[in-house]
Amino acid sequence: MKNLLVSFCSLIFLACQTAPPPDLSPNAIIPSPTLITYQQMELIGFIHFTVNTFTDKEWGYGDESPEIFNPSALDVEQWAQTAKAAGMKQLILTAKHHDGFCLWPSQYTEHSVKNSPYKDGKGDVVGEFVAACKKYGLKAGLYLSPWDRNHKDYGTTAYITYYKNQLEELLTQYGEINEIWFDGANGGDGYYGGANEIRKIDRDTYYGWEEIIAFVKNLQPNIKIFSDAGPDVHWIGNEKGFAGATFWSTINTDNLTIGASKTDYLNSGDPKGTQWIVGQCDVSIRPGWFYHADQDSLVKSPQQLADIYYKSVGRNAILLLNLPPDKRGVIHENDVKSLTEFKALIDASLATNLAKGQTASANNYRLKHSKFDPQNTLDGDPTTYWATDDSVFPATLEISLTEKTSFDRIMIQEPIHLGQRISQFEIDVMGTEGWSTIKKGTTIGYKRILRIPKVNTHKVRIRITEANNTVALTKVGLYLSSPKENLE
Ligand code: FUL
């Protein structure tokens, strides 16, 4: 019995000795697992398609006849295939834009596909779109414009009931919807059932956003709600697709109002933010959000799209790229060509991580335990990370390459399940005269991709000089970009 007790105690002792130390304690503000999964999508697509496609307008007045919605060869699968081939993980469709025309046969209005020639009024573009997304493994999102220039009741409480009824249709009839997009454009002139007048609303109170948000979450608990105030995903403050070079995923919602948030604030986030809201950069592949034949020659080049990618995905945000179908109902050949070449460019530039399998060391690693080993930044595993002991500044990670290597892109990632921490860092490379600083930066977050002039070296180091908590990094990558990135 005594022997048994001794062996038992030694087992416990051994277990205590080998048990891994606890994780780094997280910041007070961290993303939910759902938002981490959302951010990992990185690149998603927008589909702007409605009566405007046929009237050649950007904002329909609301007096369009449903008869004009008549795509000759609508192919929702081409949308999904195109998005999938470009590496997008989700598509968002304008189920209703400001003109009020509904791409699904809503029972609450006559202003919809049900009165159009499309499939003799039997079509349901929303339903077909969601099915195509599902078929190609994409998440589906919907845009339902709060502003409605067609509806006679816009501006009164009756319209809010109408809006909620429409939300209920969209969020109960089509299976899982991953994102709902609440646009900030609100109130102005319109048809309004024939009144043809200007209607202004109070942005703070009219929609009763808190109640609408609760209503939406009740119908689809896993949905992400986009607006310029979140609550899950927020607008980046411009329609050019750029996040700030300093970009925090935390933000203080007290400073935000849907339709009236300060654009600079949205563009940088807030290190003192009280909520984690993912930043989303929306931009169109063409000058307009809707298709216009006279913009066929103005499709953004693969190089322009790559630049946008670095300033969105490469700055800790989501890129939402708009691909507007034409009057046939397909994404135009020029757009597909540019998008395909953009994807090839990014793949060529970022496919080979030259730091993989190389050696990482650090001035400090937590408890000198393998769980926090600097080598974890090079193992390709997003769940492992390097961390220092508390309050070690600078925290320096050094990568030694077996051979002198040329690179001009550096990817750095923080383990954001612990929060966003880093606010100042510098990158040095070893040359014949010793270390020299080639880049200074601020935030990192989920992903930062830095473009630097090409260097050829066998040692690079990242010195993190300021953070709001103990430093941790999950990944460092070194890449040599495709020479085609610079050809216009
Ligand atoms: C804006 C709208 O007014 C544009 O038409 C477009 O839908 C864009 C994505 O959002 O606020």
Short mmCIF file of C-alpha atoms and ligand atoms in Angstrom, two decimals:
data_model
loop_
_atom_site.label_atom_id
_atom_site.label_comp_id
_atom_site.label_asym_id
_atom_site.label_seq_id
_atom_site.Cartn_x
_atom_site.Cartn_y
_atom_site.Cartn_z
CA MET A 1 0.00 0.00 0.00
CA LYS A 2 2.81 2.38 0.97
CA ASN A 3 4.60 1.58 -2.33
CA LEU A 4 1.45 2.27 -4.26
CA LEU A 5 1.10 5.65 -2.57
CA VAL A 6 4.73 6.53 -3.38
CA SER A 7 4.27 5.65 -7.08
CA PHE A 8 1.05 7.64 -7.20
CA CYS A 9 2.76 10.70 -5.71
CA SER A 10 5.68 10.41 -8.15
CA LEU A 11 3.22 10.26 -11.03
CA ILE A 12 1.52 13.44 -9.85
CA PHE A 13 4.93 15.07 -9.39
CA LEU A 14 5.96 14.11 -12.94
CA ALA A 15 2.66 15.32 -14.38
CA CYS A 16 3.08 18.67 -12.62
CA GLN A 17 6.60 18.98 -13.98
CA THR A 18 5.62 18.31 -17.59
CA ALA A 19 2.25 20.12 -17.70
CA PRO A 20 2.57 23.01 -20.17
CA PRO A 21 2.39 26.50 -18.72
CA PRO A 22 -0.87 28.36 -19.16
CA ASP A 23 -1.56 30.45 -22.25
CA LEU A 24 -0.69 34.10 -22.21
CA SER A 25 -3.62 35.83 -20.57
CA PRO A 26 -5.80 37.56 -23.15
CA ASN A 27 -6.46 41.28 -23.44
CA ALA A 28 -9.74 42.59 -22.07
CA ILE A 29 -11.06 43.04 -25.62
CA ILE A 30 -10.77 39.96 -27.84
CA PRO A 31 -12.69 38.74 -30.90
CA SER A 32 -15.30 35.99 -30.61
CA PRO A 33 -14.35 32.71 -32.35
CA THR A 34 -16.98 33.60 -35.00
CA LEU A 35 -15.24 36.88 -35.76
CA ILE A 36 -11.85 35.16 -35.97
CA THR A 37 -13.30 32.77 -38.56
CA TYR A 38 -14.83 35.75 -40.35
CA GLN A 39 -11.50 37.60 -40.47
CA GLN A 40 -9.75 34.51 -41.81
CA MET A 41 -11.87 34.79 -44.97
CA GLU A 42 -9.70 37.83 -45.90
CA LEU A 43 -11.12 38.31 -49.42
CA ILE A 44 -14.84 38.46 -50.18
CA GLY A 45 -16.93 39.77 -53.07
CA PHE A 46 -19.81 42.17 -53.63
CA ILE A 47 -22.45 41.82 -56.35
CA HIS A 48 -24.26 45.06 -57.23
CA PHE A 49 -27.11 44.17 -59.54
CA THR A 50 -30.60 45.64 -59.90
CA VAL A 51 -32.68 47.99 -62.08
CA ASN A 52 -29.67 50.35 -62.16
CA THR A 53 -27.86 47.78 -64.30
CA PHE A 54 -30.52 48.42 -66.95
CA THR A 55 -30.99 52.18 -66.50
CA ASP A 56 -27.23 52.84 -66.40
CA LYS A 57 -27.53 54.63 -63.05
CA GLU A 58 -25.75 54.38 -59.72
CA TRP A 59 -28.71 55.36 -57.55
CA GLY A 60 -32.17 54.53 -58.91
CA TYR A 61 -34.85 57.07 -58.05
CA GLY A 62 -37.39 54.38 -57.14
CA ASP A 63 -39.80 55.01 -60.03
CA GLU A 64 -38.34 52.35 -62.34
CA SER A 65 -40.78 49.92 -63.88
CA PRO A 66 -40.00 46.32 -62.85
CA GLU A 67 -40.36 45.57 -66.59
CA ILE A 68 -36.86 46.89 -67.21
CA PHE A 69 -35.23 44.19 -65.10
CA ASN A 70 -34.57 41.76 -67.93
CA PRO A 71 -31.17 40.04 -67.91
CA SER A 72 -30.71 38.07 -71.11
CA ALA A 73 -28.42 35.36 -69.76
CA LEU A 74 -28.39 35.63 -65.96
CA ASP A 75 -25.85 33.15 -64.60
CA VAL A 76 -25.49 33.21 -60.83
CA GLU A 77 -23.15 30.23 -61.05
CA GLN A 78 -20.75 32.31 -63.15
CA TRP A 79 -20.70 34.83 -60.28
CA ALA A 80 -19.91 32.11 -57.77
CA GLN A 81 -17.34 30.39 -60.00
CA THR A 82 -15.58 33.68 -60.69
CA ALA A 83 -15.45 34.55 -56.99
CA LYS A 84 -14.29 31.08 -56.01
CA ALA A 85 -11.52 31.05 -58.62
CA ALA A 86 -10.29 34.40 -57.27
CA GLY A 87 -9.98 32.98 -53.76
CA MET A 88 -13.02 34.76 -52.35
CA LYS A 89 -14.75 33.03 -49.46
CA GLN A 90 -18.09 34.89 -49.51
CA LEU A 91 -20.33 36.92 -51.84
CA ILE A 92 -22.75 39.66 -50.80
CA LEU A 93 -25.67 40.48 -53.12
CA THR A 94 -27.70 43.70 -53.23
CA ALA A 95 -31.06 42.07 -52.48
CA LYS A 96 -32.46 45.62 -52.46
CA HIS A 97 -30.57 48.83 -53.29
CA HIS A 98 -31.76 52.41 -52.60
CA ASP A 99 -34.31 52.19 -55.49
CA GLY A 100 -36.28 49.64 -53.45
CA PHE A 101 -36.44 47.02 -56.22
CA CYS A 102 -36.31 43.54 -54.67
CA LEU A 103 -34.38 40.73 -56.30
CA TRP A 104 -36.62 38.24 -54.51
CA PRO A 105 -40.42 38.01 -54.80
CA SER A 106 -41.19 39.79 -51.53
CA GLN A 107 -44.82 39.47 -50.51
CA TYR A 108 -44.72 43.03 -49.13
CA THR A 109 -44.19 44.97 -52.37
CA GLU A 110 -44.94 44.88 -56.07
CA HIS A 111 -41.59 46.51 -56.78
CA SER A 112 -39.71 43.27 -57.38
CA VAL A 113 -38.62 40.51 -59.75
CA LYS A 114 -42.10 39.04 -59.55
CA ASN A 115 -43.31 41.81 -61.89
CA SER A 116 -40.32 41.62 -64.21
CA PRO A 117 -39.87 39.61 -67.42
CA TYR A 118 -37.12 37.59 -65.71
CA LYS A 119 -38.37 33.99 -65.77
CA ASP A 120 -41.83 35.44 -66.43
CA GLY A 121 -41.96 36.79 -62.92
CA LYS A 122 -41.23 33.37 -61.42
CA GLY A 123 -37.56 34.06 -60.75
CA ASP A 124 -35.93 34.61 -57.36
CA VAL A 125 -32.41 35.98 -57.80
CA VAL A 126 -31.72 35.88 -54.05
CA GLY A 127 -32.67 32.19 -53.86
CA GLU A 128 -30.63 31.34 -56.96
CA PHE A 129 -27.66 33.33 -55.63
CA VAL A 130 -27.68 31.60 -52.24
CA ALA A 131 -27.91 28.17 -53.91
CA ALA A 132 -24.96 29.01 -56.21
CA CYS A 133 -22.87 30.18 -53.24
CA LYS A 134 -23.62 26.95 -51.44
CA LYS A 135 -22.76 24.87 -54.50
CA TYR A 136 -19.34 26.52 -54.78
CA GLY A 137 -18.57 26.50 -51.05
CA LEU A 138 -18.97 30.25 -50.55
CA LYS A 139 -20.73 31.97 -47.68
CA ALA A 140 -23.69 34.10 -48.74
CA GLY A 141 -24.36 37.64 -47.55
CA LEU A 142 -27.13 40.10 -48.39
CA TYR A 143 -27.36 43.89 -48.68
CA LEU A 144 -30.76 45.33 -47.79
CA SER A 145 -30.69 49.10 -48.22
CA PRO A 146 -32.30 50.84 -45.25
CA TRP A 147 -33.05 53.81 -47.52
CA ASP A 148 -35.87 53.00 -49.96
CA ARG A 149 -36.70 55.61 -52.59
CA ASN A 150 -39.64 53.61 -53.89
CA HIS A 151 -41.62 52.97 -50.75
CA LYS A 152 -44.51 55.33 -50.04
CA ASP A 153 -44.05 55.01 -46.28
CA TYR A 154 -40.34 55.78 -46.15
CA GLY A 155 -39.81 58.19 -43.26
CA THR A 156 -42.69 56.83 -41.12
CA THR A 157 -42.86 53.95 -38.64
CA ALA A 158 -44.85 51.90 -41.16
CA TYR A 159 -41.70 51.65 -43.27
CA ILE A 160 -39.74 50.21 -40.32
CA THR A 161 -42.32 47.43 -40.09
CA TYR A 162 -41.92 46.89 -43.84
CA TYR A 163 -38.13 46.81 -43.49
CA LYS A 164 -38.33 44.24 -40.70
CA ASN A 165 -40.77 42.13 -42.70
CA GLN A 166 -38.27 42.08 -45.53
CA LEU A 167 -35.45 41.16 -43.19
CA GLU A 168 -37.57 38.32 -41.91
CA GLU A 169 -38.17 37.05 -45.44
CA LEU A 170 -34.50 37.18 -46.30
CA LEU A 171 -33.29 35.64 -43.06
CA THR A 172 -35.81 32.82 -42.83
CA GLN A 173 -36.35 31.63 -46.40
CA TYR A 174 -32.82 31.04 -47.66
CA GLY A 175 -30.93 29.04 -45.04
CA GLU A 176 -27.79 30.41 -43.42
CA ILE A 177 -26.87 33.97 -44.30
CA ASN A 178 -23.38 34.84 -43.06
CA GLU A 179 -23.54 38.62 -43.31
CA ILE A 180 -26.14 41.37 -43.61
CA TRP A 181 -25.00 44.72 -44.97
CA PHE A 182 -26.60 47.92 -43.68
CA ASP A 183 -25.63 50.82 -45.89
CA GLY A 184 -25.16 54.28 -44.41
CA ALA A 185 -26.79 56.27 -47.26
CA ASN A 186 -30.06 57.53 -45.84
CA GLY A 187 -32.84 59.85 -46.82
CA GLY A 188 -33.09 62.41 -49.62
CA ASP A 189 -35.16 62.82 -52.72
CA GLY A 190 -37.06 59.93 -54.22
CA TYR A 191 -40.23 58.66 -55.84
CA TYR A 192 -41.80 57.50 -52.54
CA GLY A 193 -44.92 56.00 -54.07
CA GLY A 194 -45.43 59.01 -56.34
CA ALA A 195 -44.87 61.77 -53.77
CA ASN A 196 -41.64 62.77 -55.55
CA GLU A 197 -40.19 64.68 -52.66
CA ILE A 198 -37.29 64.97 -50.27
CA ARG A 199 -37.58 62.92 -47.09
CA LYS A 200 -35.09 63.32 -44.27
CA ILE A 201 -34.82 61.00 -41.32
CA ASP A 202 -33.08 61.27 -37.97
CA ARG A 203 -30.13 58.90 -38.36
CA ASP A 204 -29.87 58.37 -34.61
CA THR A 205 -33.44 57.36 -33.94
CA TYR A 206 -35.42 56.56 -37.09
CA TYR A 207 -34.50 52.91 -37.69
CA GLY A 208 -34.26 51.86 -34.05
CA TRP A 209 -31.06 50.02 -34.88
CA GLU A 210 -30.69 48.33 -31.52
CA GLU A 211 -34.00 46.59 -31.99
CA ILE A 212 -33.29 45.71 -35.62
CA ILE A 213 -29.92 44.22 -34.65
CA ALA A 214 -31.57 42.10 -31.94
CA PHE A 215 -34.26 41.07 -34.43
CA VAL A 216 -31.65 39.97 -36.99
CA LYS A 217 -29.58 38.06 -34.42
CA ASN A 218 -32.66 36.31 -33.21
CA LEU A 219 -33.39 35.07 -36.73
CA GLN A 220 -29.78 34.14 -37.54
CA PRO A 221 -27.63 33.89 -34.39
CA ASN A 222 -24.39 33.35 -36.34
CA ILE A 223 -24.85 36.24 -38.78
CA LYS A 224 -22.33 39.08 -38.97
CA ILE A 225 -23.90 42.53 -39.13
CA PHE A 226 -22.07 45.17 -41.16
CA SER A 227 -22.63 48.89 -40.87
CA ASP A 228 -20.41 51.88 -40.21
CA ALA A 229 -20.99 51.17 -36.54
CA GLY A 230 -20.81 47.36 -36.52
CA PRO A 231 -21.78 45.54 -34.32
CA ASP A 232 -19.66 42.80 -35.95
CA VAL A 233 -18.04 44.32 -39.03
CA HIS A 234 -17.47 48.02 -39.70
CA TRP A 235 -16.94 50.18 -42.76
CA ILE A 236 -13.38 51.36 -43.25
CA GLY A 237 -14.38 54.98 -43.90
CA ASN A 238 -13.72 55.15 -47.66
CA GLU A 239 -14.85 53.31 -50.77
CA LYS A 240 -11.33 52.92 -52.13
CA GLY A 241 -10.54 49.69 -50.30
CA PHE A 242 -7.84 51.09 -47.98
CA ALA A 243 -7.48 50.59 -44.23
CA GLY A 244 -5.18 52.95 -42.34
CA ALA A 245 -1.48 52.02 -42.06
CA THR A 246 -2.33 52.03 -38.36
CA PHE A 247 -5.41 49.91 -37.93
CA TRP A 248 -6.89 48.59 -34.70
CA SER A 249 -9.66 46.00 -34.72
CA THR A 250 -10.85 47.55 -31.48
CA ILE A 251 -13.13 50.58 -31.59
CA ASN A 252 -15.36 52.51 -29.24
CA THR A 253 -18.97 52.18 -30.39
CA ASP A 254 -19.98 55.22 -28.30
CA ASN A 255 -18.28 57.26 -31.03
CA LEU A 256 -20.26 55.58 -33.83
CA THR A 257 -23.67 56.16 -35.42
CA ILE A 258 -24.90 54.16 -38.39
CA GLY A 259 -24.80 56.53 -41.35
CA ALA A 260 -22.84 59.24 -39.52
CA SER A 261 -19.59 57.85 -38.16
CA LYS A 262 -16.34 59.79 -38.56
CA THR A 263 -14.44 58.33 -41.49
CA ASP A 264 -10.94 58.91 -40.08
CA TYR A 265 -11.88 57.12 -36.90
CA LEU A 266 -13.25 54.16 -38.86
CA ASN A 267 -10.08 54.09 -40.92
CA SER A 268 -7.72 53.70 -37.97
CA GLY A 269 -9.80 51.98 -35.28
CA ASP A 270 -9.02 52.84 -31.68
CA PRO A 271 -6.35 51.31 -29.41
CA LYS A 272 -8.65 52.18 -26.51
CA GLY A 273 -11.69 50.66 -28.21
CA THR A 274 -14.21 48.88 -26.04
CA GLN A 275 -15.32 46.40 -28.70
CA TRP A 276 -13.73 44.15 -31.30
CA ILE A 277 -15.27 44.91 -34.70
CA VAL A 278 -13.63 43.62 -37.87
CA GLY A 279 -12.72 46.31 -40.42
CA GLN A 280 -14.01 45.80 -43.95
CA CYS A 281 -12.67 47.64 -47.02
CA ASP A 282 -15.24 47.90 -49.81
CA VAL A 283 -14.24 48.93 -53.30
CA SER A 284 -15.47 48.28 -56.83
CA ILE A 285 -13.40 46.72 -59.60
CA ARG A 286 -14.83 49.53 -61.78
CA PRO A 287 -15.40 53.23 -61.06
CA GLY A 288 -19.11 52.54 -60.40
CA TRP A 289 -20.78 50.06 -58.10
CA PHE A 290 -23.18 49.05 -60.89
CA TYR A 291 -22.29 47.95 -64.40
CA HIS A 292 -21.98 50.67 -67.05
CA ALA A 293 -20.86 49.70 -70.56
CA ASP A 294 -18.83 52.91 -70.86
CA GLN A 295 -16.66 51.70 -67.97
CA ASP A 296 -15.58 48.51 -69.73
CA SER A 297 -12.18 50.04 -70.38
CA LEU A 298 -11.89 51.36 -66.81
CA VAL A 299 -11.70 48.05 -64.95
CA LYS A 300 -8.95 48.19 -62.31
CA SER A 301 -5.74 46.51 -63.42
CA PRO A 302 -4.37 43.43 -61.63
CA GLN A 303 -1.62 45.70 -60.25
CA GLN A 304 -4.16 48.19 -58.87
CA LEU A 305 -6.07 45.33 -57.28
CA ALA A 306 -2.85 43.98 -55.76
CA ASP A 307 -2.11 47.43 -54.30
CA ILE A 308 -5.61 47.47 -52.77
CA TYR A 309 -5.06 43.96 -51.40
CA TYR A 310 -1.89 45.06 -49.58
CA LYS A 311 -3.72 48.07 -48.15
CA SER A 312 -6.68 46.04 -46.90
CA VAL A 313 -5.87 42.37 -46.18
CA GLY A 314 -2.27 43.47 -45.62
CA ARG A 315 -3.43 45.99 -43.02
CA ASN A 316 -5.50 43.75 -40.79
CA ALA A 317 -8.83 44.15 -42.60
CA ILE A 318 -11.19 42.30 -44.95
CA LEU A 319 -11.28 43.20 -48.64
CA LEU A 320 -14.80 43.34 -50.10
CA LEU A 321 -14.33 43.66 -53.86
CA ASN A 322 -17.35 44.50 -56.02
CA LEU A 323 -17.89 42.61 -59.30
CA PRO A 324 -21.02 44.09 -60.93
CA PRO A 325 -22.81 41.83 -63.43
CA ASP A 326 -23.73 43.40 -66.76
CA LYS A 327 -27.09 43.52 -68.58
CA ARG A 328 -26.72 39.88 -69.56
CA GLY A 329 -26.45 39.06 -65.86
CA VAL A 330 -22.83 37.88 -65.97
CA ILE A 331 -19.59 39.39 -64.70
CA HIS A 332 -18.01 41.00 -67.76
CA GLU A 333 -15.01 39.36 -69.46
CA ASN A 334 -12.74 42.35 -68.71
CA ASP A 335 -13.49 42.10 -64.99
CA VAL A 336 -12.92 38.34 -64.96
CA LYS A 337 -9.60 38.77 -66.78
CA SER A 338 -8.31 41.40 -64.39
CA LEU A 339 -9.49 39.48 -61.34
CA THR A 340 -7.88 36.25 -62.58
CA GLU A 341 -4.57 38.00 -63.18
CA PHE A 342 -4.76 39.68 -59.78
CA LYS A 343 -5.20 36.30 -58.12
CA ALA A 344 -2.23 34.90 -60.08
CA LEU A 345 -0.11 37.90 -59.02
CA ILE A 346 -0.90 37.58 -55.33
CA ASP A 347 -0.38 33.82 -55.45
CA ALA A 348 2.97 34.23 -57.20
CA SER A 349 4.08 36.86 -54.71
CA LEU A 350 2.95 35.18 -51.52
CA ALA A 351 2.99 31.46 -52.29
CA THR A 352 6.52 30.68 -51.07
CA ASN A 353 7.44 31.62 -47.55
CA LEU A 354 11.23 31.86 -47.67
CA ALA A 355 11.42 31.79 -43.87
CA LYS A 356 9.76 28.40 -43.61
CA GLY A 357 12.05 25.81 -42.06
CA GLN A 358 14.65 28.47 -41.18
CA THR A 359 15.76 29.38 -37.65
CA ALA A 360 14.07 31.87 -35.36
CA SER A 361 15.57 33.10 -32.10
CA ALA A 362 14.59 35.86 -29.69
CA ASN A 363 16.06 38.05 -26.96
CA ASN A 364 13.52 36.44 -24.62
CA TYR A 365 10.89 33.75 -24.66
CA ARG A 366 8.39 33.10 -21.99
CA LEU A 367 9.50 30.80 -19.19
CA LYS A 368 12.01 29.44 -21.72
CA HIS A 369 9.26 26.97 -22.53
CA SER A 370 8.82 25.38 -25.97
CA LYS A 371 5.19 26.48 -25.94
CA PHE A 372 6.43 30.06 -26.47
CA ASP A 373 9.49 29.25 -28.58
CA PRO A 374 10.30 31.79 -31.33
CA GLN A 375 10.45 28.88 -33.77
CA ASN A 376 6.65 28.73 -33.48
CA THR A 377 6.45 31.77 -35.77
CA LEU A 378 7.86 29.68 -38.63
CA ASP A 379 5.93 26.44 -38.17
CA GLY A 380 2.91 27.39 -40.30
CA ASP A 381 0.58 26.54 -37.41
CA PRO A 382 -1.78 29.43 -36.57
CA THR A 383 -2.41 28.03 -33.09
CA THR A 384 1.21 28.23 -31.89
CA TYR A 385 3.03 31.44 -31.07
CA TRP A 386 6.14 33.07 -29.67
CA ALA A 387 5.64 35.16 -26.54
CA THR A 388 8.01 36.93 -24.17
CA ASP A 389 7.97 37.12 -20.41
CA ASP A 390 5.89 39.99 -19.09
CA SER A 391 6.94 43.54 -19.99
CA VAL A 392 9.97 42.76 -22.13
CA PHE A 393 10.69 45.67 -24.49
CA PRO A 394 12.00 45.64 -27.04
CA ALA A 395 10.91 42.12 -27.87
CA THR A 396 13.21 41.03 -30.66
CA LEU A 397 12.67 38.13 -33.01
CA GLU A 398 15.53 37.23 -35.29
CA ILE A 399 15.33 34.99 -38.33
CA SER A 400 18.54 33.42 -39.60
CA LEU A 401 18.50 32.13 -43.14
CA THR A 402 20.85 29.34 -44.17
CA GLU A 403 21.67 31.24 -47.36
CA LYS A 404 21.55 34.89 -48.31
CA THR A 405 18.01 35.36 -49.58
CA SER A 406 16.21 38.11 -51.53
CA PHE A 407 12.79 39.22 -50.37
CA ASP A 408 10.56 42.30 -50.54
CA ARG A 409 7.42 41.30 -48.65
CA ILE A 410 7.18 40.55 -44.93
CA MET A 411 4.06 39.03 -43.43
CA ILE A 412 3.55 39.26 -39.66
CA GLN A 413 0.60 37.97 -37.63
CA GLU A 414 -0.45 38.32 -34.02
CA PRO A 415 -2.43 35.54 -32.31
CA ILE A 416 -5.57 37.68 -32.19
CA HIS A 417 -7.50 35.32 -29.94
CA LEU A 418 -5.36 37.03 -27.27
CA GLY A 419 -6.26 40.51 -28.53
CA GLN A 420 -4.41 43.08 -30.63
CA ARG A 421 -1.29 44.30 -28.84
CA ILE A 422 1.55 45.70 -30.91
CA SER A 423 1.69 49.46 -31.60
CA GLN A 424 5.33 50.10 -32.63
CA PHE A 425 7.88 47.93 -34.38
CA GLU A 426 10.96 48.21 -36.54
CA ILE A 427 12.49 45.78 -39.01
CA ASP A 428 16.24 45.48 -39.46
CA VAL A 429 18.31 43.48 -41.91
CA MET A 430 21.93 42.45 -41.59
CA GLY A 431 24.27 43.94 -44.18
CA THR A 432 28.03 44.13 -44.53
CA GLU A 433 28.10 47.01 -42.02
CA GLY A 434 25.84 45.33 -39.49
CA TRP A 435 22.14 45.89 -38.83
CA SER A 436 20.18 48.60 -40.61
CA THR A 437 16.54 49.55 -40.16
CA ILE A 438 14.47 49.16 -43.33
CA LYS A 439 10.95 49.67 -42.01
CA LYS A 440 9.11 51.21 -39.08
CA GLY A 441 5.51 50.34 -38.41
CA THR A 442 2.71 50.58 -35.89
CA THR A 443 -0.08 47.98 -35.78
CA ILE A 444 -0.02 44.35 -36.91
CA GLY A 445 -3.20 42.53 -35.79
CA TYR A 446 -4.51 39.48 -37.60
CA LYS A 447 -2.24 40.08 -40.59
CA ARG A 448 0.17 42.75 -41.73
CA ILE A 449 1.95 42.50 -45.06
CA LEU A 450 4.75 45.01 -45.50
CA ARG A 451 6.13 45.94 -48.87
CA ILE A 452 9.83 46.83 -48.67
CA PRO A 453 12.48 47.51 -51.29
CA LYS A 454 14.12 44.19 -52.19
CA VAL A 455 16.88 43.14 -49.77
CA ASN A 456 19.39 40.31 -49.92
CA THR A 457 20.45 39.11 -46.50
CA HIS A 458 20.91 36.13 -44.24
CA LYS A 459 19.43 37.77 -41.14
CA VAL A 460 16.33 39.82 -40.48
CA ARG A 461 14.90 40.90 -37.16
CA ILE A 462 11.69 42.43 -35.90
CA ARG A 463 12.04 44.71 -32.88
CA ILE A 464 8.78 45.37 -31.13
CA THR A 465 9.21 48.48 -29.07
CA GLU A 466 5.68 49.18 -27.86
CA ALA A 467 2.58 47.10 -27.12
CA ASN A 468 -0.38 47.26 -24.76
CA ASN A 469 0.48 43.83 -23.31
CA THR A 470 3.12 41.12 -23.45
CA VAL A 471 4.28 40.57 -27.03
CA ALA A 472 3.20 37.51 -29.01
CA LEU A 473 3.51 36.62 -32.70
CA THR A 474 2.06 33.60 -34.47
CA LYS A 475 3.67 33.99 -37.88
CA VAL A 476 6.46 35.68 -39.75
CA GLY A 477 6.83 35.12 -43.48
CA LEU A 478 9.33 36.41 -46.05
CA TYR A 479 8.44 36.54 -49.72
CA LEU A 480 9.81 37.72 -53.05
CA SER A 481 7.06 39.37 -55.08
CA SER A 482 6.27 38.67 -58.69
CA PRO A 483 7.99 41.24 -60.97
CA LYS A 484 4.59 41.59 -62.66
CA GLU A 485 3.25 43.40 -59.59
CA ASN A 486 5.01 46.54 -60.77
CA LEU A 487 3.96 46.43 -64.43
CA GLU A 488 0.99 48.62 -65.27
C1 FUL B 1 -22.87 53.15 -50.74
C2 FUL B 1 -24.10 53.13 -51.67
O1 FUL B 1 -24.71 54.39 -51.72
C3 FUL B 1 -23.53 52.72 -53.01
O2 FUL B 1 -24.46 52.76 -54.02
C4 FUL B 1 -22.96 51.30 -52.85
O3 FUL B 1 -24.00 50.40 -52.58
C5 FUL B 1 -21.92 51.27 -51.73
C6 FUL B 1 -21.39 49.90 -51.43
O4 FUL B 1 -22.44 51.81 -50.55
O5 FUL B 1 -23.08 53.79 -49.58
#
